[in-house]
């Protein structure tokens, strides 16, 4: 009996210079997908991703469309190669937009426009250098939340990604995040790592960006997915287009409940979770959250062939 599969799509942090170069050289669908995105953006996204001569890939308004294009190109390649249609989709943070494209809820070109604008809105809301994010390893969720509350003072620092048991990301104003990092170490965290990001996602500092995104989403066509998408804000499948759109707005200012998303996937009877994008971050998280789940990736030729066979 064939496995029941889900696809998961990574968010910011999974990008790398030269990503998908091997598959792009072998399969036109990859470079053609980037060419579609380039038409929307007005610059050669594939060339930027492959060479990044001006160190732009880490800028959030470029990172976001680059990752959506990468994930959608792999999805198209998977289907072109005869891969099975999954029963469920989910995306981590930005990856939710990739999931919605692949589900049929969002047009690809519209999604590229949305995430490029989303990145710009986010950067304007908190100028570079004013916000920060950090990963906290080895503390309970409640302890991290308590430390953040005690460290905030008159600023913002909150848990924003519940990635797996004992792995939480915090975000907010840079000084408050730095205070919380020290306090988490003192509380017994196994590791505390600042993240190389230009904006503090999924916290109240993103409220101005969320309001701008709401306006843009209101003029964007969104339909019900043909494949259900588990969304980050509650770990559930939304029952209406209005709910999907509302969740995308809330998504910018509320934490990513990735543990709940993966638990929902497992509870639905999924056997195999395939990470559809560069990197392998989500495979590691899936295994930490639910050890019964099998995981796979498709971001190079060998992995694609092995997963198609599986």
PDB file of C-alpha atoms in Angstrom, residues 6-310:
ATOM      1  CA  UNK A   6       2.165  15.476   3.254  1.00  0.00           C
ATOM      2  CA  UNK A   7       4.353  18.204   1.814  1.00  0.00           C
ATOM      3  CA  UNK A   8       5.910  20.891   4.024  1.00  0.00           C
ATOM      4  CA  UNK A   9       7.523  24.084   2.744  1.00  0.00           C
ATOM      5  CA  UNK A  10      10.378  25.908   4.526  1.00  0.00           C
ATOM      6  CA  UNK A  11      10.587  29.559   5.492  1.00  0.00           C
ATOM      7  CA  UNK A  12      13.359  32.122   5.759  1.00  0.00           C
ATOM      8  CA  UNK A  13      16.713  30.730   6.791  1.00  0.00           C
ATOM      9  CA  UNK A  14      16.613  27.825   4.333  1.00  0.00           C
ATOM     10  CA  UNK A  15      17.882  29.919   1.411  1.00  0.00           C
ATOM     11  CA  UNK A  16      21.458  29.583   0.174  1.00  0.00           C
ATOM     12  CA  UNK A  17      23.493  30.958  -2.698  1.00  0.00           C
ATOM     13  CA  UNK A  18      23.428  28.458  -5.567  1.00  0.00           C
ATOM     14  CA  UNK A  19      20.371  26.586  -4.281  1.00  0.00           C
ATOM     15  CA  UNK A  20      18.803  24.148  -6.784  1.00  0.00           C
ATOM     16  CA  UNK A  21      21.682  24.677  -9.277  1.00  0.00           C
ATOM     17  CA  UNK A  22      21.923  20.945 -10.055  1.00  0.00           C
ATOM     18  CA  UNK A  23      18.210  20.482 -10.657  1.00  0.00           C
ATOM     19  CA  UNK A  24      18.025  23.756 -12.584  1.00  0.00           C
ATOM     20  CA  UNK A  25      20.682  22.478 -14.988  1.00  0.00           C
ATOM     21  CA  UNK A  26      18.758  19.236 -15.519  1.00  0.00           C
ATOM     22  CA  UNK A  27      15.113  20.344 -15.553  1.00  0.00           C
ATOM     23  CA  UNK A  28      13.738  23.397 -17.373  1.00  0.00           C
ATOM     24  CA  UNK A  29      10.709  23.499 -15.077  1.00  0.00           C
ATOM     25  CA  UNK A  30      12.969  24.796 -12.287  1.00  0.00           C
ATOM     26  CA  UNK A  31      14.502  27.685 -14.220  1.00  0.00           C
ATOM     27  CA  UNK A  32      11.200  28.411 -15.972  1.00  0.00           C
ATOM     28  CA  UNK A  33       9.518  28.857 -12.577  1.00  0.00           C
ATOM     29  CA  UNK A  34      12.211  31.350 -11.578  1.00  0.00           C
ATOM     30  CA  UNK A  35      11.750  33.091 -14.948  1.00  0.00           C
ATOM     31  CA  UNK A  36       8.048  33.558 -14.152  1.00  0.00           C
ATOM     32  CA  UNK A  37       8.986  35.110 -10.815  1.00  0.00           C
ATOM     33  CA  UNK A  38      11.580  37.311 -12.531  1.00  0.00           C
ATOM     34  CA  UNK A  39       8.899  38.732 -14.836  1.00  0.00           C
ATOM     35  CA  UNK A  40       6.901  39.806 -11.798  1.00  0.00           C
ATOM     36  CA  UNK A  41       9.903  41.215  -9.926  1.00  0.00           C
ATOM     37  CA  UNK A  42      11.650  42.987 -12.775  1.00  0.00           C
ATOM     38  CA  UNK A  43      15.060  41.379 -12.204  1.00  0.00           C
ATOM     39  CA  UNK A  44      16.665  37.981 -12.870  1.00  0.00           C
ATOM     40  CA  UNK A  45      15.874  36.064  -9.688  1.00  0.00           C
ATOM     41  CA  UNK A  46      17.652  32.871 -10.809  1.00  0.00           C
ATOM     42  CA  UNK A  47      20.892  34.774 -11.495  1.00  0.00           C
ATOM     43  CA  UNK A  48      20.647  36.546  -8.143  1.00  0.00           C
ATOM     44  CA  UNK A  49      20.086  33.268  -6.284  1.00  0.00           C
ATOM     45  CA  UNK A  50      22.935  31.522  -8.095  1.00  0.00           C
ATOM     46  CA  UNK A  51      25.557  34.293  -7.792  1.00  0.00           C
ATOM     47  CA  UNK A  52      24.351  36.934  -5.300  1.00  0.00           C
ATOM     48  CA  UNK A  53      27.201  39.237  -6.300  1.00  0.00           C
ATOM     49  CA  UNK A  54      25.753  42.144  -4.298  1.00  0.00           C
ATOM     50  CA  UNK A  55      24.874  40.161  -1.134  1.00  0.00           C
ATOM     51  CA  UNK A  56      21.137  40.709  -1.579  1.00  0.00           C
ATOM     52  CA  UNK A  57      19.706  37.252  -0.913  1.00  0.00           C
ATOM     53  CA  UNK A  58      19.475  37.882   2.837  1.00  0.00           C
ATOM     54  CA  UNK A  59      17.297  40.991   2.346  1.00  0.00           C
ATOM     55  CA  UNK A  60      13.801  39.886   3.301  1.00  0.00           C
ATOM     56  CA  UNK A  61      12.008  41.336   0.236  1.00  0.00           C
ATOM     57  CA  UNK A  62      14.352  39.208  -1.920  1.00  0.00           C
ATOM     58  CA  UNK A  63      14.600  36.153   0.343  1.00  0.00           C
ATOM     59  CA  UNK A  64      10.826  35.711   0.400  1.00  0.00           C
ATOM     60  CA  UNK A  65      10.147  35.497  -3.367  1.00  0.00           C
ATOM     61  CA  UNK A  66      13.338  33.448  -3.842  1.00  0.00           C
ATOM     62  CA  UNK A  67      12.147  30.794  -1.394  1.00  0.00           C
ATOM     63  CA  UNK A  68       8.613  30.686  -2.786  1.00  0.00           C
ATOM     64  CA  UNK A  69      10.019  30.269  -6.303  1.00  0.00           C
ATOM     65  CA  UNK A  70      12.369  27.515  -5.120  1.00  0.00           C
ATOM     66  CA  UNK A  71       9.620  25.573  -3.359  1.00  0.00           C
ATOM     67  CA  UNK A  72       7.090  25.938  -6.185  1.00  0.00           C
ATOM     68  CA  UNK A  73       9.700  24.873  -8.759  1.00  0.00           C
ATOM     69  CA  UNK A  74      10.356  21.681  -6.770  1.00  0.00           C
ATOM     70  CA  UNK A  75       6.618  21.040  -6.463  1.00  0.00           C
ATOM     71  CA  UNK A  76       6.184  21.374 -10.225  1.00  0.00           C
ATOM     72  CA  UNK A  77       9.175  19.106 -10.823  1.00  0.00           C
ATOM     73  CA  UNK A  78       7.765  16.504  -8.416  1.00  0.00           C
ATOM     74  CA  UNK A  79       4.466  16.402 -10.281  1.00  0.00           C
ATOM     75  CA  UNK A  80       6.218  16.424 -13.688  1.00  0.00           C
ATOM     76  CA  UNK A  81       8.214  13.356 -12.607  1.00  0.00           C
ATOM     77  CA  UNK A  82       5.043  11.490 -11.657  1.00  0.00           C
ATOM     78  CA  UNK A  83       5.160  12.102  -7.921  1.00  0.00           C
ATOM     79  CA  UNK A  84       2.000  11.359  -5.941  1.00  0.00           C
ATOM     80  CA  UNK A  85      -0.320  14.190  -4.926  1.00  0.00           C
ATOM     81  CA  UNK A  86      -0.095  14.686  -1.152  1.00  0.00           C
ATOM     82  CA  UNK A  87      -3.091  14.607   1.163  1.00  0.00           C
ATOM     83  CA  UNK A  88      -2.025  17.672   3.184  1.00  0.00           C
ATOM     84  CA  UNK A  89       0.233  20.707   2.854  1.00  0.00           C
ATOM     85  CA  UNK A  90       1.777  23.060   5.417  1.00  0.00           C
ATOM     86  CA  UNK A  91       4.434  25.746   5.309  1.00  0.00           C
ATOM     87  CA  UNK A  92       6.636  27.124   8.068  1.00  0.00           C
ATOM     88  CA  UNK A  93       6.224  30.901   8.333  1.00  0.00           C
ATOM     89  CA  UNK A  94       6.843  32.254   4.803  1.00  0.00           C
ATOM     90  CA  UNK A  95       6.467  28.668   3.572  1.00  0.00           C
ATOM     91  CA  UNK A  96       2.715  28.977   4.105  1.00  0.00           C
ATOM     92  CA  UNK A  97       2.583  31.055   0.907  1.00  0.00           C
ATOM     93  CA  UNK A  98       4.367  28.271  -1.004  1.00  0.00           C
ATOM     94  CA  UNK A  99       1.852  25.786   0.391  1.00  0.00           C
ATOM     95  CA  UNK A 100      -1.084  27.962  -0.682  1.00  0.00           C
ATOM     96  CA  UNK A 101       0.301  28.259  -4.228  1.00  0.00           C
ATOM     97  CA  UNK A 102       0.785  24.500  -4.504  1.00  0.00           C
ATOM     98  CA  UNK A 103      -2.702  23.902  -3.072  1.00  0.00           C
ATOM     99  CA  UNK A 104      -4.267  26.014  -5.832  1.00  0.00           C
ATOM    100  CA  UNK A 105      -5.444  28.716  -3.412  1.00  0.00           C
ATOM    101  CA  UNK A 106      -3.037  31.398  -4.702  1.00  0.00           C
ATOM    102  CA  UNK A 107      -1.751  32.118  -8.191  1.00  0.00           C
ATOM    103  CA  UNK A 108       2.053  31.873  -8.331  1.00  0.00           C
ATOM    104  CA  UNK A 109       2.585  35.353  -9.797  1.00  0.00           C
ATOM    105  CA  UNK A 110       0.230  36.847  -7.201  1.00  0.00           C
ATOM    106  CA  UNK A 111       2.130  35.076  -4.420  1.00  0.00           C
ATOM    107  CA  UNK A 112       5.459  36.463  -5.676  1.00  0.00           C
ATOM    108  CA  UNK A 113       3.976  39.982  -5.658  1.00  0.00           C
ATOM    109  CA  UNK A 114       2.535  39.429  -2.192  1.00  0.00           C
ATOM    110  CA  UNK A 115       5.681  38.128  -0.526  1.00  0.00           C
ATOM    111  CA  UNK A 116       7.942  40.738  -2.144  1.00  0.00           C
ATOM    112  CA  UNK A 117       5.637  43.462  -0.820  1.00  0.00           C
ATOM    113  CA  UNK A 118       5.318  41.629   2.507  1.00  0.00           C
ATOM    114  CA  UNK A 119       9.090  41.716   2.859  1.00  0.00           C
ATOM    115  CA  UNK A 120       9.205  45.445   2.149  1.00  0.00           C
ATOM    116  CA  UNK A 121       6.350  46.126   4.591  1.00  0.00           C
ATOM    117  CA  UNK A 122       8.173  44.147   7.280  1.00  0.00           C
ATOM    118  CA  UNK A 123      11.474  45.962   6.778  1.00  0.00           C
ATOM    119  CA  UNK A 124       9.816  49.382   6.937  1.00  0.00           C
ATOM    120  CA  UNK A 125       7.891  48.413  10.099  1.00  0.00           C
ATOM    121  CA  UNK A 126      11.161  47.645  11.907  1.00  0.00           C
ATOM    122  CA  UNK A 127      14.237  49.184  10.234  1.00  0.00           C
ATOM    123  CA  UNK A 128      17.337  47.021   9.994  1.00  0.00           C
ATOM    124  CA  UNK A 129      19.239  46.844  13.265  1.00  0.00           C
ATOM    125  CA  UNK A 130      16.275  47.681  15.511  1.00  0.00           C
ATOM    126  CA  UNK A 131      14.812  44.197  15.816  1.00  0.00           C
ATOM    127  CA  UNK A 132      16.255  40.753  16.481  1.00  0.00           C
ATOM    128  CA  UNK A 133      15.394  37.054  16.710  1.00  0.00           C
ATOM    129  CA  UNK A 134      17.059  34.231  18.619  1.00  0.00           C
ATOM    130  CA  UNK A 135      16.625  30.470  18.925  1.00  0.00           C
ATOM    131  CA  UNK A 136      16.336  29.053  22.446  1.00  0.00           C
ATOM    132  CA  UNK A 137      17.155  25.353  22.803  1.00  0.00           C
ATOM    133  CA  UNK A 138      16.436  23.220  25.840  1.00  0.00           C
ATOM    134  CA  UNK A 139      13.852  25.241  27.798  1.00  0.00           C
ATOM    135  CA  UNK A 140      10.143  24.555  28.238  1.00  0.00           C
ATOM    136  CA  UNK A 141       7.774  26.869  26.370  1.00  0.00           C
ATOM    137  CA  UNK A 142       6.384  28.317  29.609  1.00  0.00           C
ATOM    138  CA  UNK A 143       9.859  29.128  30.895  1.00  0.00           C
ATOM    139  CA  UNK A 144      10.757  30.947  27.676  1.00  0.00           C
ATOM    140  CA  UNK A 145       7.486  32.905  27.779  1.00  0.00           C
ATOM    141  CA  UNK A 146       8.139  33.884  31.403  1.00  0.00           C
ATOM    142  CA  UNK A 147      11.687  34.990  30.656  1.00  0.00           C
ATOM    143  CA  UNK A 148      10.447  37.117  27.744  1.00  0.00           C
ATOM    144  CA  UNK A 149       7.824  38.766  29.921  1.00  0.00           C
ATOM    145  CA  UNK A 150      10.404  39.571  32.601  1.00  0.00           C
ATOM    146  CA  UNK A 151      12.938  40.840  30.040  1.00  0.00           C
ATOM    147  CA  UNK A 152      10.624  43.070  28.001  1.00  0.00           C
ATOM    148  CA  UNK A 153      10.602  46.102  30.340  1.00  0.00           C
ATOM    149  CA  UNK A 154       9.094  48.824  28.106  1.00  0.00           C
ATOM    150  CA  UNK A 155       9.963  47.002  24.873  1.00  0.00           C
ATOM    151  CA  UNK A 156       8.805  43.889  22.986  1.00  0.00           C
ATOM    152  CA  UNK A 157      10.191  40.367  23.229  1.00  0.00           C
ATOM    153  CA  UNK A 158       7.969  37.290  22.851  1.00  0.00           C
ATOM    154  CA  UNK A 159       8.099  33.656  21.700  1.00  0.00           C
ATOM    155  CA  UNK A 160       7.290  33.650  17.964  1.00  0.00           C
ATOM    156  CA  UNK A 161       8.085  30.150  16.657  1.00  0.00           C
ATOM    157  CA  UNK A 162       7.169  27.014  18.602  1.00  0.00           C
ATOM    158  CA  UNK A 163       9.266  24.833  16.326  1.00  0.00           C
ATOM    159  CA  UNK A 164       9.512  21.618  18.352  1.00  0.00           C
ATOM    160  CA  UNK A 165       9.544  20.571  22.006  1.00  0.00           C
ATOM    161  CA  UNK A 166      12.453  22.430  23.590  1.00  0.00           C
ATOM    162  CA  UNK A 167      13.046  24.622  20.540  1.00  0.00           C
ATOM    163  CA  UNK A 168      11.511  28.099  20.594  1.00  0.00           C
ATOM    164  CA  UNK A 169      12.405  31.253  18.654  1.00  0.00           C
ATOM    165  CA  UNK A 170      11.954  34.646  20.294  1.00  0.00           C
ATOM    166  CA  UNK A 171      11.702  38.038  18.573  1.00  0.00           C
ATOM    167  CA  UNK A 172      11.247  41.707  19.303  1.00  0.00           C
ATOM    168  CA  UNK A 173      13.210  44.879  19.944  1.00  0.00           C
ATOM    169  CA  UNK A 174      16.943  44.164  19.798  1.00  0.00           C
ATOM    170  CA  UNK A 175      17.795  45.272  23.370  1.00  0.00           C
ATOM    171  CA  UNK A 176      14.877  43.260  24.810  1.00  0.00           C
ATOM    172  CA  UNK A 177      15.858  40.166  22.825  1.00  0.00           C
ATOM    173  CA  UNK A 178      19.433  40.520  24.066  1.00  0.00           C
ATOM    174  CA  UNK A 179      18.211  40.739  27.686  1.00  0.00           C
ATOM    175  CA  UNK A 180      16.035  37.668  27.167  1.00  0.00           C
ATOM    176  CA  UNK A 181      18.938  35.723  25.625  1.00  0.00           C
ATOM    177  CA  UNK A 182      21.044  36.337  28.743  1.00  0.00           C
ATOM    178  CA  UNK A 183      18.129  35.397  31.006  1.00  0.00           C
ATOM    179  CA  UNK A 184      17.448  32.195  29.037  1.00  0.00           C
ATOM    180  CA  UNK A 185      21.086  31.141  29.481  1.00  0.00           C
ATOM    181  CA  UNK A 186      20.803  31.843  33.202  1.00  0.00           C
ATOM    182  CA  UNK A 187      17.578  29.770  33.282  1.00  0.00           C
ATOM    183  CA  UNK A 188      19.409  26.740  31.930  1.00  0.00           C
ATOM    184  CA  UNK A 189      18.954  26.871  28.162  1.00  0.00           C
ATOM    185  CA  UNK A 190      21.206  24.368  26.403  1.00  0.00           C
ATOM    186  CA  UNK A 191      21.878  26.829  23.589  1.00  0.00           C
ATOM    187  CA  UNK A 192      20.925  30.428  22.755  1.00  0.00           C
ATOM    188  CA  UNK A 193      21.622  31.524  19.196  1.00  0.00           C
ATOM    189  CA  UNK A 194      20.982  34.902  17.542  1.00  0.00           C
ATOM    190  CA  UNK A 195      19.430  34.424  14.082  1.00  0.00           C
ATOM    191  CA  UNK A 196      20.750  36.221  10.975  1.00  0.00           C
ATOM    192  CA  UNK A 197      17.480  37.941  10.033  1.00  0.00           C
ATOM    193  CA  UNK A 198      16.697  41.554   9.190  1.00  0.00           C
ATOM    194  CA  UNK A 199      13.243  41.739  10.802  1.00  0.00           C
ATOM    195  CA  UNK A 200      11.579  40.352  13.975  1.00  0.00           C
ATOM    196  CA  UNK A 201       8.762  38.320  12.418  1.00  0.00           C
ATOM    197  CA  UNK A 202       5.519  37.168  14.064  1.00  0.00           C
ATOM    198  CA  UNK A 203       5.353  39.728  16.872  1.00  0.00           C
ATOM    199  CA  UNK A 204       3.388  42.918  17.515  1.00  0.00           C
ATOM    200  CA  UNK A 205       6.156  45.058  15.987  1.00  0.00           C
ATOM    201  CA  UNK A 206       4.850  43.763  12.639  1.00  0.00           C
ATOM    202  CA  UNK A 207       1.398  45.313  13.146  1.00  0.00           C
ATOM    203  CA  UNK A 208       1.939  48.120  10.575  1.00  0.00           C
ATOM    204  CA  UNK A 209       3.107  45.524   8.038  1.00  0.00           C
ATOM    205  CA  UNK A 210       0.089  43.327   8.788  1.00  0.00           C
ATOM    206  CA  UNK A 211      -2.315  46.199   8.089  1.00  0.00           C
ATOM    207  CA  UNK A 212      -0.610  46.938   4.760  1.00  0.00           C
ATOM    208  CA  UNK A 213      -0.688  43.235   3.889  1.00  0.00           C
ATOM    209  CA  UNK A 214      -4.411  43.113   4.678  1.00  0.00           C
ATOM    210  CA  UNK A 215      -5.091  45.812   2.085  1.00  0.00           C
ATOM    211  CA  UNK A 216      -3.022  43.984  -0.526  1.00  0.00           C
ATOM    212  CA  UNK A 217      -4.702  40.641   0.196  1.00  0.00           C
ATOM    213  CA  UNK A 218      -8.135  42.218  -0.225  1.00  0.00           C
ATOM    214  CA  UNK A 219      -7.277  42.921  -3.878  1.00  0.00           C
ATOM    215  CA  UNK A 220      -5.728  39.466  -4.479  1.00  0.00           C
ATOM    216  CA  UNK A 221      -7.722  36.480  -5.712  1.00  0.00           C
ATOM    217  CA  UNK A 222      -7.703  33.656  -3.164  1.00  0.00           C
ATOM    218  CA  UNK A 223      -9.799  30.499  -3.622  1.00  0.00           C
ATOM    219  CA  UNK A 224     -10.351  27.365  -1.569  1.00  0.00           C
ATOM    220  CA  UNK A 225      -7.393  24.979  -1.856  1.00  0.00           C
ATOM    221  CA  UNK A 226      -7.750  21.724  -3.764  1.00  0.00           C
ATOM    222  CA  UNK A 227      -5.368  20.184  -1.200  1.00  0.00           C
ATOM    223  CA  UNK A 228      -5.994  21.176   2.452  1.00  0.00           C
ATOM    224  CA  UNK A 229      -3.399  23.495   4.009  1.00  0.00           C
ATOM    225  CA  UNK A 230      -2.649  23.359   7.741  1.00  0.00           C
ATOM    226  CA  UNK A 231      -2.038  26.977   8.777  1.00  0.00           C
ATOM    227  CA  UNK A 232       0.502  28.259  11.303  1.00  0.00           C
ATOM    228  CA  UNK A 233      -1.728  30.403  13.505  1.00  0.00           C
ATOM    229  CA  UNK A 234      -3.748  27.488  14.922  1.00  0.00           C
ATOM    230  CA  UNK A 235      -2.385  24.261  13.401  1.00  0.00           C
ATOM    231  CA  UNK A 236      -5.703  23.691  11.619  1.00  0.00           C
ATOM    232  CA  UNK A 237      -7.162  23.642   8.114  1.00  0.00           C
ATOM    233  CA  UNK A 238      -9.237  26.771   7.490  1.00  0.00           C
ATOM    234  CA  UNK A 239     -12.836  26.259   6.399  1.00  0.00           C
ATOM    235  CA  UNK A 240     -13.243  29.338   4.176  1.00  0.00           C
ATOM    236  CA  UNK A 241     -11.344  31.763   1.969  1.00  0.00           C
ATOM    237  CA  UNK A 242     -12.011  34.540   4.487  1.00  0.00           C
ATOM    238  CA  UNK A 243     -10.421  32.448   7.221  1.00  0.00           C
ATOM    239  CA  UNK A 244      -7.352  31.700   5.062  1.00  0.00           C
ATOM    240  CA  UNK A 245      -6.847  35.414   4.331  1.00  0.00           C
ATOM    241  CA  UNK A 246      -7.470  36.445   7.933  1.00  0.00           C
ATOM    242  CA  UNK A 247      -4.917  33.859   9.069  1.00  0.00           C
ATOM    243  CA  UNK A 248      -2.314  35.267   6.651  1.00  0.00           C
ATOM    244  CA  UNK A 249      -2.724  38.709   8.189  1.00  0.00           C
ATOM    245  CA  UNK A 250      -2.671  37.417  11.776  1.00  0.00           C
ATOM    246  CA  UNK A 251       0.325  35.268  10.791  1.00  0.00           C
ATOM    247  CA  UNK A 252       2.575  38.344  10.776  1.00  0.00           C
ATOM    248  CA  UNK A 253       1.875  39.257  14.395  1.00  0.00           C
ATOM    249  CA  UNK A 254       1.161  35.875  16.019  1.00  0.00           C
ATOM    250  CA  UNK A 255       3.537  32.950  16.683  1.00  0.00           C
ATOM    251  CA  UNK A 256       4.109  30.063  14.295  1.00  0.00           C
ATOM    252  CA  UNK A 257       2.652  26.988  15.997  1.00  0.00           C
ATOM    253  CA  UNK A 258       4.739  24.518  14.015  1.00  0.00           C
ATOM    254  CA  UNK A 259       4.578  21.792  16.629  1.00  0.00           C
ATOM    255  CA  UNK A 260       0.767  21.872  16.381  1.00  0.00           C
ATOM    256  CA  UNK A 261       0.946  21.850  12.574  1.00  0.00           C
ATOM    257  CA  UNK A 262       3.065  18.689  12.540  1.00  0.00           C
ATOM    258  CA  UNK A 263       0.908  17.059  15.220  1.00  0.00           C
ATOM    259  CA  UNK A 264      -2.163  17.785  13.044  1.00  0.00           C
ATOM    260  CA  UNK A 265      -0.408  16.199  10.066  1.00  0.00           C
ATOM    261  CA  UNK A 266       0.462  13.091  12.089  1.00  0.00           C
ATOM    262  CA  UNK A 267      -3.046  12.857  13.554  1.00  0.00           C
ATOM    263  CA  UNK A 268      -4.533  12.798  10.046  1.00  0.00           C
ATOM    264  CA  UNK A 269      -2.803   9.490   9.315  1.00  0.00           C
ATOM    265  CA  UNK A 270       0.139  10.780   7.275  1.00  0.00           C
ATOM    266  CA  UNK A 271       3.060   8.335   6.988  1.00  0.00           C
ATOM    267  CA  UNK A 272       5.609  10.379   5.038  1.00  0.00           C
ATOM    268  CA  UNK A 273       6.401  14.113   5.261  1.00  0.00           C
ATOM    269  CA  UNK A 274       8.309  15.485   2.269  1.00  0.00           C
ATOM    270  CA  UNK A 275      10.168  18.785   2.638  1.00  0.00           C
ATOM    271  CA  UNK A 276       9.653  20.739  -0.580  1.00  0.00           C
ATOM    272  CA  UNK A 277      12.315  23.441  -0.653  1.00  0.00           C
ATOM    273  CA  UNK A 278      15.997  24.060  -0.073  1.00  0.00           C
ATOM    274  CA  UNK A 279      17.568  22.792   3.135  1.00  0.00           C
ATOM    275  CA  UNK A 280      16.365  20.144   5.571  1.00  0.00           C
ATOM    276  CA  UNK A 281      15.299  22.153   8.630  1.00  0.00           C
ATOM    277  CA  UNK A 282      11.717  20.887   8.628  1.00  0.00           C
ATOM    278  CA  UNK A 283      12.752  17.235   8.397  1.00  0.00           C
ATOM    279  CA  UNK A 284      14.659  17.614  11.649  1.00  0.00           C
ATOM    280  CA  UNK A 285      11.740  19.354  13.353  1.00  0.00           C
ATOM    281  CA  UNK A 286       9.243  16.714  12.180  1.00  0.00           C
ATOM    282  CA  UNK A 287      11.341  13.945  13.712  1.00  0.00           C
ATOM    283  CA  UNK A 288      11.609  15.815  17.019  1.00  0.00           C
ATOM    284  CA  UNK A 289       7.862  16.457  17.144  1.00  0.00           C
ATOM    285  CA  UNK A 290       6.646  12.987  16.143  1.00  0.00           C
ATOM    286  CA  UNK A 291       9.062  10.081  15.862  1.00  0.00           C
ATOM    287  CA  UNK A 292       6.557   7.928  13.954  1.00  0.00           C
ATOM    288  CA  UNK A 293       6.709  10.194  10.889  1.00  0.00           C
ATOM    289  CA  UNK A 294       9.016   9.273   8.030  1.00  0.00           C
ATOM    290  CA  UNK A 295      10.670  12.259   6.326  1.00  0.00           C
ATOM    291  CA  UNK A 296      12.222  12.928   2.929  1.00  0.00           C
ATOM    292  CA  UNK A 297      13.573  15.784   0.818  1.00  0.00           C
ATOM    293  CA  UNK A 298      13.582  16.477  -2.934  1.00  0.00           C
ATOM    294  CA  UNK A 299      16.058  19.344  -3.290  1.00  0.00           C
ATOM    295  CA  UNK A 300      18.711  17.517  -5.328  1.00  0.00           C
ATOM    296  CA  UNK A 301      18.674  14.846  -8.019  1.00  0.00           C
ATOM    297  CA  UNK A 302      19.598  11.918  -5.748  1.00  0.00           C
ATOM    298  CA  UNK A 303      17.040  12.832  -3.069  1.00  0.00           C
ATOM    299  CA  UNK A 304      14.322  13.428  -5.675  1.00  0.00           C
ATOM    300  CA  UNK A 305      14.944  10.013  -7.267  1.00  0.00           C
ATOM    301  CA  UNK A 306      14.984   8.251  -3.886  1.00  0.00           C
ATOM    302  CA  UNK A 307      11.790   9.938  -2.720  1.00  0.00           C
ATOM    303  CA  UNK A 308       9.963   9.217  -5.977  1.00  0.00           C
ATOM    304  CA  UNK A 309      10.911   5.555  -5.554  1.00  0.00           C
ATOM    305  CA  UNK A 310       9.836   5.599  -1.903  1.00  0.00           C
TER     306      UNK A 310
END
